[in-house]
Amino acid sequence: MVAMQRFAAILLADLRARTRTPRFWVVLVGMMVAAWYCVPGPDAPLTVLMLWGGARGYYSSAWVGMVLAMAFNLLLNLGGFYLVRGTLVRDIETRVWQLLVATPMTRAGYLLAKWASHMLVFLVIIIACLGVGAVAQWLRAEDRTLDLIELAKPAILLTLPGLAMTAAAAIWFDLLPPLRRTAGNVLFFVLWTTALVVGVAGFEARSPVVREGWVSDAGGMLVAGRDFHRVREAQTGKPQQYGFSLMSPTPDSGIVRFDWRAWTVRPMDMVGRLFWLVLGMGGVLLAAPWLDRVAARTSAVDARARAPGLQLRWLDLALRPFARTAFGVLVVAELTACLRERRRWWWLALAGAMGLQAFGNASLMRTGLLLAWLLPLDVLAGGILRERDQRTGALVFASEGAVSRVLGSRVAVAVLLLFAATAPALARLLVSSPGGALMTGVVTLSIASCGIAFGAVFRSARPFELTLVALVYIALQGATVFDVSGVATGRLAAHLAAIVLAWIAIAVAWPRIARATR
């Protein structure tokens, strides 16, 4: 009983801490808005969940629940990771975990409580979204019979096992020192994208184990696809294709509606879903023997153990002419410190990105540009929060005018890094396509400005890191958001507007950060 009380105390303490942050409410409201648009009206241009042949179920409780479960796969599995991660790092950095494990609570119990607190946050968001879905079902009036069990069943059986894996990943990424910050945020996006692609690729498999067995992906998309196929074949009496699409344009001929009043789950599929839930919990328990060792690696310990970095004597010579004023000395000092702590792999990646820009064809040059914009990711949104993270605000902001000077130096470092990393592409485009060079410069300024603004507004680097990585990913898939092949009026205006909005946000948020960290 005492152990359960300690367990519950950690859950409530974490939930209170999270609900006091703007980040939680932004995600909650954003998910509720997304839930509303998952049940659009008959004239909507997009259909969130559509089967082959342009079919979807009537808006019954069972179908609305299924639509929301698929939306959670895309949104909550990704956004939820960035929402919940960090609590374990906070406990490690503040040594709270040492106080907790000094009690009779075991290390496994402590980690399991953290995992459960992540799941509790997810559950709060899911319940709020299901409430929105119920309201939308009533207002769309295709089927007003409200069945709470059928509404919640897809979220329980499809969404929660996937979120169990997300919560376990958040625990491990918080524990492993190399993954606690920007590198971990980028790596999780890659893993999430891979898992999503693998899940969807299962529809193409012709193996009976996949099409008829209990095997499923973490998000349950294979289970949903199998049951859609089974139900539609029974309703139409004709062979149906496996799979479904998410966020697809509504066919010009209109949507074909079918009955989906209840979702009958096969026992073997319930076993398959239980596997992912147990795997998530088991993955957390596996970390318990390593807790003491990895938790001893705080940022302060790493800073003391860290090597002084690369000497980079050429950098001193190159920057010396710019260190003739007080502001110049500050910028040069910050830029030098920032570059010296880079690892050798970072310099190799930068050389590769610049080589692609200099010698690759148009497609490779664009890839090199995208990589160059990603490499200083930790400097953009995270750089503006350095005084808060290192608790040096009282010292740094003590002198007159320090607030504006520090902001100016952080902006200068971010802009200089991005422009230096994209210099080969800028040089090529200035000769071959001046309009492309203009777009590259504007996009580079837009990324630097938005990174600083996101960090200042959200007081966390994660929202910008997730946004930029996602944008780079869709750009690699062919989206034109970062296309610099020429001047496109709409895209140019969008990036210029982003720069203006970013600087308005910085002007409002930065003085507040400076006051809060003094």
Coordinates of C-alpha atoms in Angstrom, one line a residue:
M1 CA 0.0 0.0 0.0
V2 CA 2.8 2.4 0.9
A3 CA 4.5 1.6 -2.4
M4 CA 1.3 2.4 -4.3
Q5 CA 1.0 5.7 -2.5
R6 CA 4.5 6.7 -3.6
F7 CA 3.7 5.5 -7.1
A8 CA 0.5 7.7 -7.1
A9 CA 2.4 10.6 -5.6
I10 CA 4.9 10.6 -8.5
L11 CA 2.0 10.4 -11.0
L12 CA 0.2 13.4 -9.5
A13 CA 3.4 15.4 -9.1
D14 CA 4.3 14.9 -12.7
L15 CA 0.8 15.7 -13.9
R16 CA 0.7 18.9 -11.9
A17 CA 4.1 20.0 -13.2
R18 CA 3.1 19.4 -16.8
T19 CA -0.3 21.0 -16.6
R20 CA 1.4 24.2 -15.3
T21 CA 3.4 24.5 -18.5
P22 CA 2.1 26.3 -21.6
R23 CA 3.4 23.5 -23.8
F24 CA 0.9 21.0 -22.4
W25 CA -2.1 23.3 -23.0
V26 CA -0.8 24.2 -26.5
V27 CA -0.6 20.5 -27.4
L28 CA -4.0 19.7 -25.7
V29 CA -5.8 22.5 -27.6
G30 CA -4.1 21.6 -30.8
M31 CA -5.1 18.0 -30.5
M32 CA -8.7 19.0 -29.7
V33 CA -8.8 21.2 -32.8
A34 CA -7.4 18.4 -34.9
A35 CA -10.0 16.0 -33.5
W36 CA -12.7 18.4 -34.6
Y37 CA -11.4 18.5 -38.1
C38 CA -11.1 14.6 -38.2
V39 CA -14.9 14.5 -38.5
P40 CA -15.5 17.0 -41.3
G41 CA -18.8 17.9 -42.9
P42 CA -20.0 16.4 -46.2
D43 CA -18.5 19.2 -48.3
A44 CA -15.0 19.0 -46.9
P45 CA -12.2 18.7 -49.5
L46 CA -10.2 16.2 -47.4
T47 CA -11.3 12.9 -45.9
V48 CA -9.2 11.9 -42.9
L49 CA -9.7 8.1 -43.2
M50 CA -10.8 6.6 -46.5
L51 CA -10.8 3.1 -47.8
W52 CA -10.1 2.1 -51.4
G53 CA -12.9 3.1 -53.7
G54 CA -13.5 6.4 -51.9
A55 CA -15.4 4.7 -49.0
R56 CA -15.8 5.7 -45.4
G57 CA -18.1 4.7 -42.6
Y58 CA -21.1 6.7 -41.5
Y59 CA -20.2 8.9 -38.5
S60 CA -21.2 6.4 -35.9
S61 CA -19.3 6.3 -32.5
A62 CA -17.3 3.3 -33.8
W63 CA -16.2 5.0 -36.9
V64 CA -15.4 8.3 -35.2
G65 CA -13.3 6.4 -32.6
M66 CA -11.5 4.6 -35.5
V67 CA -10.8 7.9 -37.3
L68 CA -9.4 9.4 -34.1
A69 CA -7.2 6.4 -33.4
M70 CA -5.6 6.7 -36.8
A71 CA -5.1 10.5 -36.3
F72 CA -3.5 9.7 -32.9
N73 CA -1.0 7.5 -34.8
L74 CA 0.1 10.5 -36.8
L75 CA -0.1 13.3 -34.3
L76 CA 0.0 12.0 -30.7
N77 CA 2.7 9.3 -31.2
L78 CA 5.0 12.0 -32.5
G79 CA 4.0 15.1 -30.6
G80 CA 3.5 13.2 -27.4
F81 CA 7.1 12.2 -27.3
Y82 CA 8.3 15.8 -27.4
L83 CA 5.6 16.7 -24.8
V84 CA 6.5 14.1 -22.2
R85 CA 10.2 13.7 -22.5
G86 CA 12.5 15.7 -20.2
T87 CA 11.0 14.9 -16.8
L88 CA 13.6 12.3 -16.2
V89 CA 16.4 14.6 -17.3
R90 CA 15.0 17.2 -14.9
D91 CA 15.1 14.7 -12.0
I92 CA 18.6 13.7 -13.0
E93 CA 20.0 17.2 -13.3
T94 CA 18.4 18.4 -10.0
R95 CA 19.3 15.1 -8.2
V96 CA 15.7 14.5 -7.3
W97 CA 16.0 10.9 -8.4
Q98 CA 18.6 10.3 -5.7
L99 CA 16.1 11.4 -3.1
L100 CA 13.4 9.2 -4.5
V101 CA 15.5 6.1 -4.8
A102 CA 16.8 6.6 -1.3
T103 CA 13.3 5.8 -0.2
P104 CA 12.1 2.1 -0.2
M105 CA 10.9 2.7 -3.8
T106 CA 12.9 0.5 -6.1
R107 CA 14.6 1.8 -9.3
A108 CA 12.3 -0.3 -11.4
G109 CA 9.3 1.2 -9.5
Y110 CA 10.7 4.7 -10.1
L111 CA 11.0 4.2 -13.8
L112 CA 7.7 2.5 -14.1
A113 CA 6.1 5.5 -12.3
K114 CA 7.7 7.8 -14.8
W115 CA 6.4 5.7 -17.7
A116 CA 2.9 5.7 -16.1
S117 CA 3.0 9.4 -15.7
H118 CA 3.7 9.7 -19.5
M119 CA 0.7 7.5 -20.2
L120 CA -1.5 9.5 -17.9
V121 CA -0.7 12.7 -19.9
F122 CA -1.6 10.8 -23.1
L123 CA -4.8 9.6 -21.5
V124 CA -5.9 13.1 -20.6
I125 CA -5.4 14.2 -24.2
I126 CA -7.2 11.2 -25.6
I127 CA -10.2 11.6 -23.3
A128 CA -10.5 15.3 -24.3
C129 CA -10.3 14.4 -28.0
L130 CA -12.9 11.7 -27.7
G131 CA -15.2 14.2 -26.1
V132 CA -14.7 16.5 -29.1
G133 CA -15.3 13.5 -31.4
A134 CA -18.6 12.7 -29.6
V135 CA -19.8 16.3 -30.0
A136 CA -18.8 16.3 -33.7
Q137 CA -20.7 13.0 -34.2
W138 CA -23.8 14.5 -32.8
L139 CA -23.6 17.7 -34.9
R140 CA -22.8 15.8 -38.2
A141 CA -26.0 13.8 -37.5
E142 CA -25.2 10.8 -39.7
D143 CA -25.7 8.5 -36.7
R144 CA -26.6 10.2 -33.4
T145 CA -26.5 7.0 -31.3
L146 CA -23.7 7.6 -28.8
D147 CA -21.9 4.4 -27.8
L148 CA -19.0 5.3 -25.5
I149 CA -17.5 1.8 -25.5
E150 CA -17.3 1.7 -29.3
L151 CA -16.0 5.3 -29.3
A152 CA -13.2 4.5 -26.9
K153 CA -12.4 0.9 -28.1
P154 CA -10.0 1.9 -31.0
A155 CA -8.1 4.3 -28.8
I156 CA -7.7 1.7 -26.1
L157 CA -6.7 -1.2 -28.4
L158 CA -4.9 0.6 -31.2
T159 CA -3.6 3.9 -29.7
L160 CA -2.5 3.0 -26.1
P161 CA -0.1 0.1 -27.1
G162 CA 1.6 2.5 -29.6
L163 CA 1.8 5.2 -27.0
A164 CA 3.3 2.7 -24.5
M165 CA 6.2 2.3 -26.9
T166 CA 6.4 6.1 -27.2
A167 CA 6.5 6.5 -23.4
A168 CA 9.2 3.9 -23.2
A169 CA 11.2 5.6 -25.8
A170 CA 10.9 8.9 -23.9
I171 CA 12.3 7.1 -20.8
W172 CA 15.3 5.7 -22.7
F173 CA 16.0 8.9 -24.6
D174 CA 16.1 10.8 -21.3
L175 CA 18.4 8.2 -19.7
L176 CA 21.0 8.0 -22.4
P177 CA 23.2 11.1 -22.3
P178 CA 23.9 11.4 -26.1
L179 CA 20.1 11.4 -26.7
R180 CA 18.9 13.8 -24.0
R181 CA 18.8 16.9 -26.3
T182 CA 18.8 17.7 -30.0
A183 CA 20.3 14.5 -31.3
G184 CA 17.6 12.5 -29.5
N185 CA 14.9 14.7 -30.9
V186 CA 16.1 14.2 -34.4
L187 CA 16.7 10.5 -34.0
F188 CA 13.1 9.9 -32.6
F189 CA 11.6 11.6 -35.7
V190 CA 13.6 9.3 -37.9
L191 CA 12.5 6.3 -35.9
W192 CA 8.9 7.4 -35.9
T193 CA 8.9 7.9 -39.6
T194 CA 10.5 4.5 -40.2
A195 CA 7.9 2.8 -37.9
L196 CA 5.1 4.5 -39.8
V197 CA 6.5 3.5 -43.2
V198 CA 7.0 -0.1 -42.0
G199 CA 3.5 -0.3 -40.7
V200 CA 2.0 1.0 -44.0
A201 CA 4.3 -1.3 -46.0
G202 CA 2.7 -4.2 -44.3
F203 CA -0.4 -3.8 -46.5
E204 CA 1.7 -4.7 -49.5
A205 CA 2.9 -8.0 -48.0
R206 CA 1.1 -11.0 -49.4
S207 CA 2.1 -13.2 -46.5
P208 CA -0.9 -14.8 -44.7
V209 CA 0.9 -14.2 -41.4
V210 CA 0.5 -10.5 -42.0
R211 CA -2.8 -10.5 -43.7
E212 CA -4.6 -13.0 -41.6
G213 CA -2.4 -13.5 -38.5
W214 CA -2.0 -11.6 -35.2
V215 CA 1.0 -9.6 -36.3
S216 CA 0.6 -5.8 -36.1
D217 CA 2.6 -2.6 -36.0
A218 CA 2.8 -0.5 -32.9
G219 CA 0.1 1.9 -34.0
G220 CA -2.3 -0.9 -35.0
M221 CA -2.6 0.2 -38.7
L222 CA -2.3 -3.4 -39.8
V223 CA -5.1 -4.5 -37.5
A224 CA -7.4 -1.7 -38.8
G225 CA -6.5 -2.5 -42.4
R226 CA -7.3 -6.2 -41.9
D227 CA -10.7 -5.5 -40.3
F228 CA -11.6 -2.9 -42.9
H229 CA -10.9 -5.4 -45.7
R230 CA -12.9 -8.2 -43.9
V231 CA -15.9 -6.0 -43.3
R232 CA -16.0 -4.5 -46.7
E233 CA -15.7 -7.9 -48.5
A234 CA -18.6 -9.1 -46.4
Q235 CA -20.7 -6.0 -47.1
T236 CA -20.1 -5.8 -50.8
G237 CA -19.6 -9.5 -51.6
K238 CA -16.7 -8.5 -53.9
P239 CA -12.9 -8.7 -53.5
Q240 CA -11.5 -5.6 -51.8
Q241 CA -7.9 -4.2 -51.6
Y242 CA -6.0 -4.1 -48.4
G243 CA -5.1 -0.7 -46.8
F244 CA -6.5 2.7 -46.5
S245 CA -5.4 6.3 -46.9
L246 CA -5.1 9.2 -44.4
M247 CA -5.8 12.8 -45.2
S248 CA -6.8 12.2 -48.8
P249 CA -8.7 14.5 -51.2
T250 CA -12.3 13.7 -51.3
P251 CA -13.2 12.1 -54.7
D252 CA -15.0 14.2 -57.2
S253 CA -17.7 11.6 -57.5
G254 CA -18.3 11.9 -53.7
I255 CA -17.8 9.6 -50.7
V256 CA -19.3 6.1 -50.6
R257 CA -20.6 5.6 -47.0
F258 CA -21.1 2.2 -45.4
D259 CA -22.2 1.0 -42.0
W260 CA -19.6 0.7 -39.2
R261 CA -21.7 0.6 -36.0
A262 CA -19.4 -1.7 -34.1
W263 CA -15.8 -2.9 -34.3
T264 CA -15.5 -6.6 -33.6
V265 CA -11.9 -7.4 -32.6
R266 CA -10.5 -10.9 -33.0
P267 CA -9.0 -12.5 -29.9
M268 CA -5.7 -13.0 -31.7
D269 CA -5.5 -9.3 -32.5
M270 CA -6.1 -8.4 -28.9
V271 CA -3.1 -10.6 -28.1
G272 CA -1.1 -8.8 -30.7
R273 CA -2.0 -5.4 -29.2
L274 CA -1.2 -6.7 -25.7
F275 CA 2.3 -7.6 -27.0
W276 CA 3.1 -4.0 -27.7
L277 CA 1.8 -2.8 -24.3
V278 CA 3.9 -5.4 -22.5
L279 CA 6.9 -4.6 -24.7
G280 CA 6.7 -1.0 -23.7
M281 CA 6.6 -1.7 -20.0
G282 CA 9.3 -4.4 -20.3
G283 CA 11.5 -1.9 -22.2
V284 CA 11.2 0.5 -19.2
L285 CA 12.1 -2.2 -16.7
L286 CA 15.2 -3.2 -18.6
A287 CA 16.5 0.3 -17.9
A288 CA 16.4 -0.1 -14.1
P289 CA 19.8 -1.8 -13.7
W290 CA 21.4 1.0 -15.7
L291 CA 19.7 3.9 -13.8
D292 CA 22.5 4.7 -11.4
R293 CA 25.2 4.6 -14.0
V294 CA 23.5 6.8 -16.6
A295 CA 21.9 9.1 -14.1
A296 CA 25.4 9.9 -12.8
R297 CA 26.1 11.6 -16.1
T298 CA 24.6 15.0 -15.5
S299 CA 25.4 18.0 -17.7
A300 CA 27.7 19.4 -15.0
V301 CA 29.7 16.1 -14.9
D302 CA 29.8 16.0 -18.7
A303 CA 31.1 19.6 -18.7
R304 CA 33.9 18.8 -16.3
A305 CA 34.8 15.7 -18.2
R306 CA 34.5 17.2 -21.6
A307 CA 37.7 17.8 -23.5
P308 CA 38.5 21.4 -24.3
G309 CA 37.5 20.7 -27.9
L310 CA 39.2 21.2 -31.2
Q311 CA 41.8 24.0 -31.2
L312 CA 40.8 25.4 -34.6
R313 CA 43.7 27.9 -34.8
W314 CA 42.6 28.8 -38.3
L315 CA 39.3 30.1 -36.8
D316 CA 41.2 32.5 -34.5
L317 CA 43.1 33.9 -37.6
A318 CA 39.9 34.1 -39.7
L319 CA 37.8 35.9 -37.0
R320 CA 40.5 38.2 -35.6
P321 CA 39.6 41.1 -37.9
F322 CA 36.1 41.1 -36.6
A323 CA 37.0 41.4 -32.9
R324 CA 37.7 45.1 -32.9
T325 CA 34.6 46.3 -31.1
A326 CA 33.0 45.1 -27.8
F327 CA 30.1 43.5 -29.7
G328 CA 32.5 42.0 -32.2
V329 CA 34.5 40.4 -29.4
L330 CA 31.3 39.0 -27.9
V331 CA 30.2 37.5 -31.3
V332 CA 33.6 36.1 -32.0
A333 CA 33.9 34.5 -28.6
E334 CA 30.5 32.9 -28.8
L335 CA 31.1 31.7 -32.4
T336 CA 34.5 30.3 -31.5
A337 CA 33.1 28.5 -28.4
C338 CA 30.2 27.1 -30.4
L339 CA 32.4 25.7 -33.1
R340 CA 35.2 24.3 -30.9
E341 CA 32.7 22.0 -29.0
R342 CA 31.6 20.4 -32.3
R343 CA 32.6 16.8 -32.7
R344 CA 34.6 15.6 -35.7
W345 CA 31.6 13.8 -37.2
W346 CA 29.8 17.2 -37.3
W347 CA 32.7 18.7 -39.3
L348 CA 32.6 15.7 -41.7
A349 CA 28.9 16.1 -42.2
L350 CA 29.4 19.8 -42.9
A351 CA 32.1 19.0 -45.4
G352 CA 29.7 16.5 -47.1
A353 CA 26.9 19.0 -47.2
M354 CA 29.1 21.7 -48.6
G355 CA 30.5 19.3 -51.2
L356 CA 27.0 18.4 -52.4
Q357 CA 26.2 22.1 -52.7
A358 CA 29.5 22.8 -54.6
F359 CA 29.7 19.8 -56.9
G360 CA 26.3 18.1 -57.0
N361 CA 23.6 18.5 -59.6
A362 CA 20.5 20.6 -58.8
S363 CA 18.9 17.8 -56.8
L364 CA 22.1 17.0 -54.7
M365 CA 22.7 20.7 -54.2
R366 CA 19.2 21.0 -52.7
T367 CA 19.9 18.0 -50.4
G368 CA 23.2 19.6 -49.3
L369 CA 21.3 22.8 -48.5
L370 CA 18.7 20.9 -46.4
L371 CA 21.5 19.2 -44.5
A372 CA 23.3 22.5 -44.0
W373 CA 20.2 24.0 -42.5
L374 CA 19.9 21.1 -40.1
L375 CA 23.4 20.9 -38.8
P376 CA 23.4 23.9 -36.5
L377 CA 19.9 22.8 -35.2
D378 CA 21.1 22.9 -31.5
V379 CA 22.3 26.5 -31.8
L380 CA 19.0 28.0 -33.2
A381 CA 16.3 27.5 -30.6
G382 CA 18.5 26.2 -27.8
G383 CA 21.1 29.0 -28.0
I384 CA 18.6 31.6 -26.9
L385 CA 17.9 29.6 -23.7
R386 CA 21.5 29.1 -22.6
E387 CA 21.4 31.5 -19.6
R388 CA 18.2 29.8 -18.3
D389 CA 19.6 26.3 -18.8
Q390 CA 23.0 27.0 -17.3
R391 CA 21.6 29.3 -14.6
T392 CA 24.0 32.1 -15.5
G393 CA 21.4 34.8 -16.2
A394 CA 22.1 36.7 -12.9
L395 CA 25.7 37.1 -13.9
V396 CA 25.3 37.6 -17.7
F397 CA 22.5 40.2 -17.5
A398 CA 24.0 42.2 -14.6
S399 CA 25.7 44.8 -16.8
E400 CA 23.8 47.6 -18.5
G401 CA 22.7 46.8 -22.1
A402 CA 23.5 43.1 -21.7
V403 CA 20.0 42.0 -22.7
S404 CA 20.2 43.5 -26.2
R405 CA 23.9 42.6 -26.7
V406 CA 23.4 39.0 -25.8
L407 CA 20.3 38.8 -28.1
G408 CA 22.3 40.4 -30.9
S409 CA 25.2 38.0 -30.5
R410 CA 23.0 34.9 -30.5
V411 CA 21.3 36.1 -33.7
A412 CA 24.6 36.9 -35.3
V413 CA 26.0 33.5 -34.4
A414 CA 22.9 31.7 -35.8
V415 CA 22.9 33.7 -39.0
L416 CA 26.6 33.4 -39.6
L417 CA 26.6 29.6 -39.0
L418 CA 23.7 29.1 -41.5
F419 CA 25.1 31.4 -44.1
A420 CA 28.6 29.8 -43.8
A421 CA 27.1 26.3 -44.1
T422 CA 25.2 27.4 -47.3
A423 CA 28.0 29.4 -48.8
P424 CA 28.8 27.0 -51.7
A425 CA 25.1 27.0 -52.9
L426 CA 24.9 30.7 -52.6
A427 CA 28.0 31.2 -54.7
R428 CA 26.7 28.8 -57.4
L429 CA 23.3 30.4 -57.5
L430 CA 24.6 33.9 -57.6
V431 CA 26.2 33.0 -61.0
S432 CA 23.6 30.7 -62.4
S433 CA 20.3 31.9 -60.8
P434 CA 20.4 35.2 -58.9
G435 CA 16.7 34.6 -58.0
G436 CA 17.6 31.3 -56.5
A437 CA 20.4 32.9 -54.5
L438 CA 17.8 35.5 -53.2
M439 CA 15.5 32.7 -52.1
T440 CA 18.3 30.8 -50.4
G441 CA 19.2 33.9 -48.4
V442 CA 15.6 34.6 -47.4
V443 CA 15.0 31.0 -46.4
T444 CA 18.2 31.0 -44.4
L445 CA 17.2 34.2 -42.6
S446 CA 13.7 32.7 -42.0
I447 CA 15.0 29.6 -40.4
A448 CA 17.4 31.5 -38.2
S449 CA 14.7 34.0 -37.1
C450 CA 12.0 31.3 -36.5
G451 CA 14.4 29.1 -34.5
I452 CA 15.2 32.0 -32.1
A453 CA 11.5 33.0 -31.9
F454 CA 10.4 29.4 -31.2
G455 CA 13.0 29.1 -28.4
A456 CA 12.0 32.5 -26.9
V457 CA 8.2 31.9 -27.1
F458 CA 8.1 28.2 -26.0
R459 CA 11.2 28.4 -23.8
S460 CA 12.1 25.0 -25.2
A461 CA 14.1 23.9 -28.2
R462 CA 11.9 20.9 -29.0
P463 CA 9.0 22.6 -30.9
F464 CA 11.4 24.2 -33.4
E465 CA 13.5 21.1 -33.7
L466 CA 10.5 19.0 -34.4
T467 CA 9.1 21.5 -36.9
L468 CA 12.3 22.0 -38.8
V469 CA 13.1 18.3 -39.0
A470 CA 9.5 17.6 -40.2
L471 CA 9.8 20.4 -42.8
V472 CA 13.1 19.1 -44.1
Y473 CA 11.6 15.6 -44.3
I474 CA 8.6 16.7 -46.4
A475 CA 11.0 18.8 -48.5
L476 CA 13.0 15.7 -49.2
Q477 CA 9.8 14.1 -50.4
G478 CA 9.3 16.8 -52.9
A479 CA 7.4 19.6 -51.1
T480 CA 8.3 23.1 -52.2
V481 CA 8.5 24.7 -48.8
F482 CA 12.3 25.1 -49.1
D483 CA 12.5 25.2 -52.9
V484 CA 15.2 27.7 -54.0
S485 CA 15.3 27.0 -57.7
G486 CA 13.9 30.4 -58.4
V487 CA 11.8 33.3 -57.1
A488 CA 8.3 32.2 -56.3
T489 CA 6.3 35.2 -55.2
G490 CA 4.0 33.2 -52.8
R491 CA 6.8 31.3 -51.1
L492 CA 9.0 34.4 -50.9
A493 CA 6.2 36.3 -49.3
A494 CA 5.6 33.5 -46.8
H495 CA 9.2 33.4 -45.7
L496 CA 9.4 37.2 -45.4
A497 CA 6.2 37.2 -43.3
A498 CA 7.7 34.4 -41.1
I499 CA 10.7 36.7 -40.5
V500 CA 8.6 39.6 -39.5
L501 CA 6.4 37.6 -37.2
A502 CA 9.4 35.9 -35.7
W503 CA 11.0 39.2 -34.8
I504 CA 7.8 40.5 -33.3
A505 CA 7.7 37.4 -31.1
I506 CA 11.4 37.8 -30.2
A507 CA 10.8 41.4 -29.2
V508 CA 8.0 40.4 -26.9
A509 CA 9.4 37.2 -25.4
W510 CA 13.2 37.8 -25.1
P511 CA 13.0 40.6 -22.4
R512 CA 10.7 38.3 -20.3
I513 CA 13.2 35.5 -20.5
A514 CA 16.0 37.8 -19.5
R515 CA 14.0 39.0 -16.5
A516 CA 13.1 35.5 -15.5
T517 CA 16.7 34.3 -15.5
R518 CA 18.2 37.2 -13.6

